[in-house]
Coordinates of C-alpha atoms in Angstrom, one line a residue:
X1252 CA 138.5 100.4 161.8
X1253 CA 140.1 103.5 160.7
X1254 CA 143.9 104.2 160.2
X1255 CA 145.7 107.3 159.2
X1256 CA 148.2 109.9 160.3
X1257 CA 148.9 113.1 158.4
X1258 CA 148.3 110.7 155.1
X1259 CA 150.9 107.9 155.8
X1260 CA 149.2 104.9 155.8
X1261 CA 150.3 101.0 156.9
X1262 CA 148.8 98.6 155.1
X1263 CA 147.5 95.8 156.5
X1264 CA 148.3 93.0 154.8
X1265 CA 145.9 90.3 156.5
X1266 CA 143.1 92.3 156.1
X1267 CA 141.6 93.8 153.4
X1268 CA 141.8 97.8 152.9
X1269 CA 140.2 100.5 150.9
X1270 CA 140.8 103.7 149.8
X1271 CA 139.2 106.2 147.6
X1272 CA 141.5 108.3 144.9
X1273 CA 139.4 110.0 143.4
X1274 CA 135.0 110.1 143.4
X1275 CA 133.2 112.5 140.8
X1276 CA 133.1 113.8 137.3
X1277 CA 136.8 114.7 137.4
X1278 CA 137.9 111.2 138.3
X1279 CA 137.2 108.2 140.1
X1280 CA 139.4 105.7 141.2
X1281 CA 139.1 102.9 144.3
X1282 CA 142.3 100.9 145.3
X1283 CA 141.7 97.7 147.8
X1284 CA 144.4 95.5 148.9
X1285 CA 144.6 92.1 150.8
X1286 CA 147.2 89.6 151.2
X1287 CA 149.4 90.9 149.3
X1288 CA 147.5 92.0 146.3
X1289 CA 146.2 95.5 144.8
X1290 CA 143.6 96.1 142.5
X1291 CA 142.4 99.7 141.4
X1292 CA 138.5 100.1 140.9
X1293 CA 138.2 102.4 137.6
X1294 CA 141.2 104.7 137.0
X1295 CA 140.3 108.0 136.3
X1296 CA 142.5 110.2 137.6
X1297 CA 145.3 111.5 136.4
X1298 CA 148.7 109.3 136.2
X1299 CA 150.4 111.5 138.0
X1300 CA 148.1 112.3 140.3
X1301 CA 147.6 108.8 140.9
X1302 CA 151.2 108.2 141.3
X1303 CA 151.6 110.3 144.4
X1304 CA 148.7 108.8 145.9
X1305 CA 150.2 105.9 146.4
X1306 CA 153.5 106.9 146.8
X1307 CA 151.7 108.4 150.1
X1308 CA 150.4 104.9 151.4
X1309 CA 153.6 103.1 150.3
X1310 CA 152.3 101.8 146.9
X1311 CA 153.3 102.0 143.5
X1312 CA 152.4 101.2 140.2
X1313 CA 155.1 99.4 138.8
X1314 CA 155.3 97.1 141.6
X1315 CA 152.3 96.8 143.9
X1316 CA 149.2 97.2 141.5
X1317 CA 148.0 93.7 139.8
X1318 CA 145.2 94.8 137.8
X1319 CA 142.5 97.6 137.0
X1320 CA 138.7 96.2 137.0
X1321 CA 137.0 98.8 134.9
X1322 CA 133.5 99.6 135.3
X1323 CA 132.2 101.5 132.0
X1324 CA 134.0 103.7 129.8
X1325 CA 133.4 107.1 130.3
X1326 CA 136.4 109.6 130.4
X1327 CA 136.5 109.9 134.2
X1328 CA 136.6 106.1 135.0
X1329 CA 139.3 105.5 132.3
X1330 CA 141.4 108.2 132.0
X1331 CA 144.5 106.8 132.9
X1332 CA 144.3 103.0 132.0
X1333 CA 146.1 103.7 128.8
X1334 CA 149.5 105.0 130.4
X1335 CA 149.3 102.1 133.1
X1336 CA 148.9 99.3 130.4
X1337 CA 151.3 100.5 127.9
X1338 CA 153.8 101.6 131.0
X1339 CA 153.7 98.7 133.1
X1340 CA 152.0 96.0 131.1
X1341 CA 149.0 95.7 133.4
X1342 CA 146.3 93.7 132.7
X1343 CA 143.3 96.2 132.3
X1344 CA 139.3 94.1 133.2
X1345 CA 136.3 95.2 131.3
X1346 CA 133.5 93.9 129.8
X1347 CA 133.6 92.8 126.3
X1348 CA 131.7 95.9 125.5
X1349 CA 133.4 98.2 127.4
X1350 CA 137.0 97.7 125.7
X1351 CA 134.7 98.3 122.5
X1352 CA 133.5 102.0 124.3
X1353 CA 137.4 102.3 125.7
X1354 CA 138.6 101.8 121.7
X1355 CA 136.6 104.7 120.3
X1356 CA 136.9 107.0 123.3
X1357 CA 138.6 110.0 122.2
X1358 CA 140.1 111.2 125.8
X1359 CA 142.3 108.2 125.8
X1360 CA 145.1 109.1 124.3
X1361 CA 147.1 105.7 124.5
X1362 CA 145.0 102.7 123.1
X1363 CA 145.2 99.6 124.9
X1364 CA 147.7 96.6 124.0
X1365 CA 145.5 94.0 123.3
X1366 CA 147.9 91.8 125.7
X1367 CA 146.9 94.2 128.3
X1368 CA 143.0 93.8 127.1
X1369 CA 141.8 91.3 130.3
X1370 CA 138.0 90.4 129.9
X1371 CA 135.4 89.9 132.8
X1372 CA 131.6 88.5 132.5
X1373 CA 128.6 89.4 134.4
X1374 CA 127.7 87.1 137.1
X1375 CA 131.0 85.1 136.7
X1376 CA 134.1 85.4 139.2
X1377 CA 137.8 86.1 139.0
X1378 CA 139.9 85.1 141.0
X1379 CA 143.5 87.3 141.5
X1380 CA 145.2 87.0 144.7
X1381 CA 143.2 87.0 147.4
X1382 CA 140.4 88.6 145.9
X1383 CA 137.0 87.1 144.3
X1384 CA 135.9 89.9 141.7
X1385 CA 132.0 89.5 140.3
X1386 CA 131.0 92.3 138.0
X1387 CA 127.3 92.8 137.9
X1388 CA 125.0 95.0 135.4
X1389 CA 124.3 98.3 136.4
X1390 CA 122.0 100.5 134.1
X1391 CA 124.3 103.9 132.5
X1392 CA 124.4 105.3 129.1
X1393 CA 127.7 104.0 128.4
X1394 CA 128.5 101.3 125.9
X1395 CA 128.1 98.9 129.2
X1396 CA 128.2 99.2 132.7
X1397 CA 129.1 97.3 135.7
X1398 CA 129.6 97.0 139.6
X1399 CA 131.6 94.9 141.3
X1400 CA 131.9 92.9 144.4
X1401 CA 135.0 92.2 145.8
X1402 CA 135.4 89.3 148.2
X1403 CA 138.3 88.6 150.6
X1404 CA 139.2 87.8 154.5
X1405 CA 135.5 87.1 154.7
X1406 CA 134.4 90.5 153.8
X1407 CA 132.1 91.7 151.3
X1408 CA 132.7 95.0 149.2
X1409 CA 130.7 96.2 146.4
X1410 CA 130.9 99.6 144.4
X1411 CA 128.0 100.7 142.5
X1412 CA 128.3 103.8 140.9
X1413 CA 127.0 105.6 137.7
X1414 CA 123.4 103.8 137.9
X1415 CA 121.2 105.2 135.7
X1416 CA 118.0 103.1 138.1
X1417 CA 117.8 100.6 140.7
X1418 CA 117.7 97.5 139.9
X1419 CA 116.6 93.7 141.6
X1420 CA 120.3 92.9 141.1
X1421 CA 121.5 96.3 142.6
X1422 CA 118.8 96.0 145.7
X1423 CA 120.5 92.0 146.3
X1424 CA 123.6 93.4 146.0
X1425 CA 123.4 96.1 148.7
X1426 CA 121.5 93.3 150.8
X1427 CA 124.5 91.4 150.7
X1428 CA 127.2 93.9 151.2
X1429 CA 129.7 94.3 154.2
X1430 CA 130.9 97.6 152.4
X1431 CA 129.2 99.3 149.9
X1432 CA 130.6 102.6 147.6
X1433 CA 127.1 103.8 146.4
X1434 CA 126.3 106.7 144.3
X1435 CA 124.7 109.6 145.8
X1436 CA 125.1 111.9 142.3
X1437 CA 123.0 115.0 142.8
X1438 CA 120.2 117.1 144.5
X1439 CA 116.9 117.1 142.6
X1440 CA 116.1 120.4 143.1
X1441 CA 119.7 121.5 142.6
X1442 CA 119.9 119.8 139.2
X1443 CA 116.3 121.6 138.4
X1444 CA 117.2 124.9 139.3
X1445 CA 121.2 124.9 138.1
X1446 CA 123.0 126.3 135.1
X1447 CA 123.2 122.4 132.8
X1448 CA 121.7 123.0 129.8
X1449 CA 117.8 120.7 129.5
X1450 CA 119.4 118.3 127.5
X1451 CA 122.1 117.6 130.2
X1452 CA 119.8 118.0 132.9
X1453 CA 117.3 115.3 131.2
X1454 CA 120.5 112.9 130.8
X1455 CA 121.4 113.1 134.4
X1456 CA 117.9 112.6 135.7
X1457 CA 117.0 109.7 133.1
X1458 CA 116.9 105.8 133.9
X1459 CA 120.4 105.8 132.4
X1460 CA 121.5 108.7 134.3
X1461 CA 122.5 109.1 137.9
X1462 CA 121.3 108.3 141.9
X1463 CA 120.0 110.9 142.8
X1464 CA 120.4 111.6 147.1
X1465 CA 117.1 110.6 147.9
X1466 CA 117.6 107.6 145.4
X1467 CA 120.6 106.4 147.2
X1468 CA 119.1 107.3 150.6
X1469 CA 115.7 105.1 149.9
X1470 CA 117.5 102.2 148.5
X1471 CA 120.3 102.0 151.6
X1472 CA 117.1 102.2 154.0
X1473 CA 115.2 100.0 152.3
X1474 CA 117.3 96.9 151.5
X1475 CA 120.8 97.4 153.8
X1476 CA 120.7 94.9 156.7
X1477 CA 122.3 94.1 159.9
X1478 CA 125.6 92.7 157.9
X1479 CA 125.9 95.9 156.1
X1480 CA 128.9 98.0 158.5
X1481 CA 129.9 100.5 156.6
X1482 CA 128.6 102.7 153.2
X1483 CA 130.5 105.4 151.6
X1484 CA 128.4 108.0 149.5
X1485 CA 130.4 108.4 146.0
X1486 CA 130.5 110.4 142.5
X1487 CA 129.1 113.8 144.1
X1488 CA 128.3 116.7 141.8
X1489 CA 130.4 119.6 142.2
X1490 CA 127.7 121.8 140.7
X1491 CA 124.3 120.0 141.5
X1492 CA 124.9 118.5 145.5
X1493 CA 127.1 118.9 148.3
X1494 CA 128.8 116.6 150.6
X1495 CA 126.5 117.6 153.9
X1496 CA 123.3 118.0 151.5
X1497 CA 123.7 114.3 150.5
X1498 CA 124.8 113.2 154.2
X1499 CA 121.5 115.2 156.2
X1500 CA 119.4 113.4 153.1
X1501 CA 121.0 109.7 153.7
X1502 CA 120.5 110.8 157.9
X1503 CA 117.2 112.0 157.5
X1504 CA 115.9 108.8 155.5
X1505 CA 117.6 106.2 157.2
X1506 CA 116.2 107.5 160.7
X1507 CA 112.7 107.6 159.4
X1508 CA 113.3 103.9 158.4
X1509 CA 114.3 103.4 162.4
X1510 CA 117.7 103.2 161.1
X1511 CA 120.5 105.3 163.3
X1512 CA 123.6 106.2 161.3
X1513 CA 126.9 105.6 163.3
X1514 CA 125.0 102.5 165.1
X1515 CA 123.4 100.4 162.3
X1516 CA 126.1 101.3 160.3
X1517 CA 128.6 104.4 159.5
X1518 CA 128.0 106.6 156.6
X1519 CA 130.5 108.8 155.2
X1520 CA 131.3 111.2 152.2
X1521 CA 133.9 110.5 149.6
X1522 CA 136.2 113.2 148.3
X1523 CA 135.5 114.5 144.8
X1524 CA 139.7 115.1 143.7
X1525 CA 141.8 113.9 146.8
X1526 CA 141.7 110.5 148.5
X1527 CA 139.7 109.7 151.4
X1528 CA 140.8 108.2 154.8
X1529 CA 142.4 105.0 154.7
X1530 CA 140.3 102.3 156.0
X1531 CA 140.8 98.5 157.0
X1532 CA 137.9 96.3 156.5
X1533 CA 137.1 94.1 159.5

């Protein structure tokens, strides 16, 4: 289910939403809400950027945010946890090693209070709100990496971005899903043939790198299942894919696997810098 008008959003607040901020190398941020509680997913936009955002679905920071579940720490995942920690005294989740790789990152200008420092496992649940929050390992060349799935109202989200290979856990994990946020990074051929320099094109394409289309397209068509309703395509290249390249590839795969998109399940695009529809998760 799908509501939006001219970007002013109702929240639902007996069901859980989801929206995207922000999905790419400039920025990527997720917000999901139910009963009452909001959680941001990585916050890698801009703060004031973010700001408006949810000033446009009725949100704010200061008020209507609880927490920021962080999944490595790269510039554009963490740009902006410094200003909400030391601004509003939120509690920012991470790995143990991932506040280490948040400490020495040099984009964030604003370290983080170590009140605000919040610390999540592998494997092991949090519970805020309404929400049950499991982080799980996901290969990157960060100082650590996770996903998360994000339980509520009986439905099952899970984000996995930034994955370097595909993993058992990664394959349960989208067998499991309700909703699933996967990466769909970049176009082989696009990445071969582009302007990155060998060093940055070997990076991308490593076991530590990123999804590639046909990556993403295989694993959804190969371990998605009849419980799976909805994926979203996320952290597009702006230089090495495009959002109808990575949609006719995920089409094109999932219907030689006898899968139909729009009847097993809908697949859509996120936006690389503005927010995508608003969605409420049935």
């Amino acid at each position: 289910m799908i509501l939006f008008c001219n970007f002013a959003y109702k929240i639902i607040k007996y069901r859980m939403n989801f929206i995207s901020l922000g999905s790419g190398s400039s920025g990527n941020c997720y917000l999901l809400q139910s009963g009452g509680t909001s959680i941001l997913l990585d916050a890698g936009i801009s703060i004031r950027s973010m700001r408006k955002y949810l000033k446009d679905i009725g949100l704010s920071l200061e008020s209507d945010i609880s927490a920021v579940f962080v999944t490595h720490d790269h510039a554009d995942h963490i740009k902006a946890v410094g200003n909400i920690a030391r601004d509003f005294g939120m509690p920012i989740y991470a790995t143990e090693l991932v506040h280490e790789g948040i400490a020495c990152n040099r984009c964030l200008k604003i370290d983080l209070p170590g009140s605000c420092k919040a610390f999540v496992e592998k494997g092991t649940p949090v519970t805020l709100g309404n929400f049950r929050i499991t982080p799980f390992d996901v290969p990157h060349d960060s100082h650590d990496c996770v996903g998360y799935v994000v339980e509520a109202d009986g439905v099952r989200f899970c984000l996995i971005t930034d994955v370097g290979h595909v993993t058992d856990t990664i394959r349960e994990q989208v067998g499991l899903a309700n909703y699933l946020v996967l990466e769909s990074n970049h176009d082989v051929n696009m990445l071969l043939m582009g302007k990155y320099s060998k060093f940055l094109k070997d990076r991308i394409s490593s076991d530590k790198g990123h999804l590639n289309n046909e990556q993403a397209a295989y694993l959804l068509a190969e371990y998605a299942t009849p419980q799976l309703r909805h994926v979203w395509l996320c952290h597009l290249s702006e230089e090495n894919n495009h959002p109808e390249l990575a949609r006719k590839t995920a089409e094109a795969i999932l219907r030689d696997h006898g899968i139909i998109p729009g009847v097993d399940f809908e697949v859509d695009i996120l936006k690389r810098k503005t927010p995508s529809e608003f969605y409420s998760l049935t």
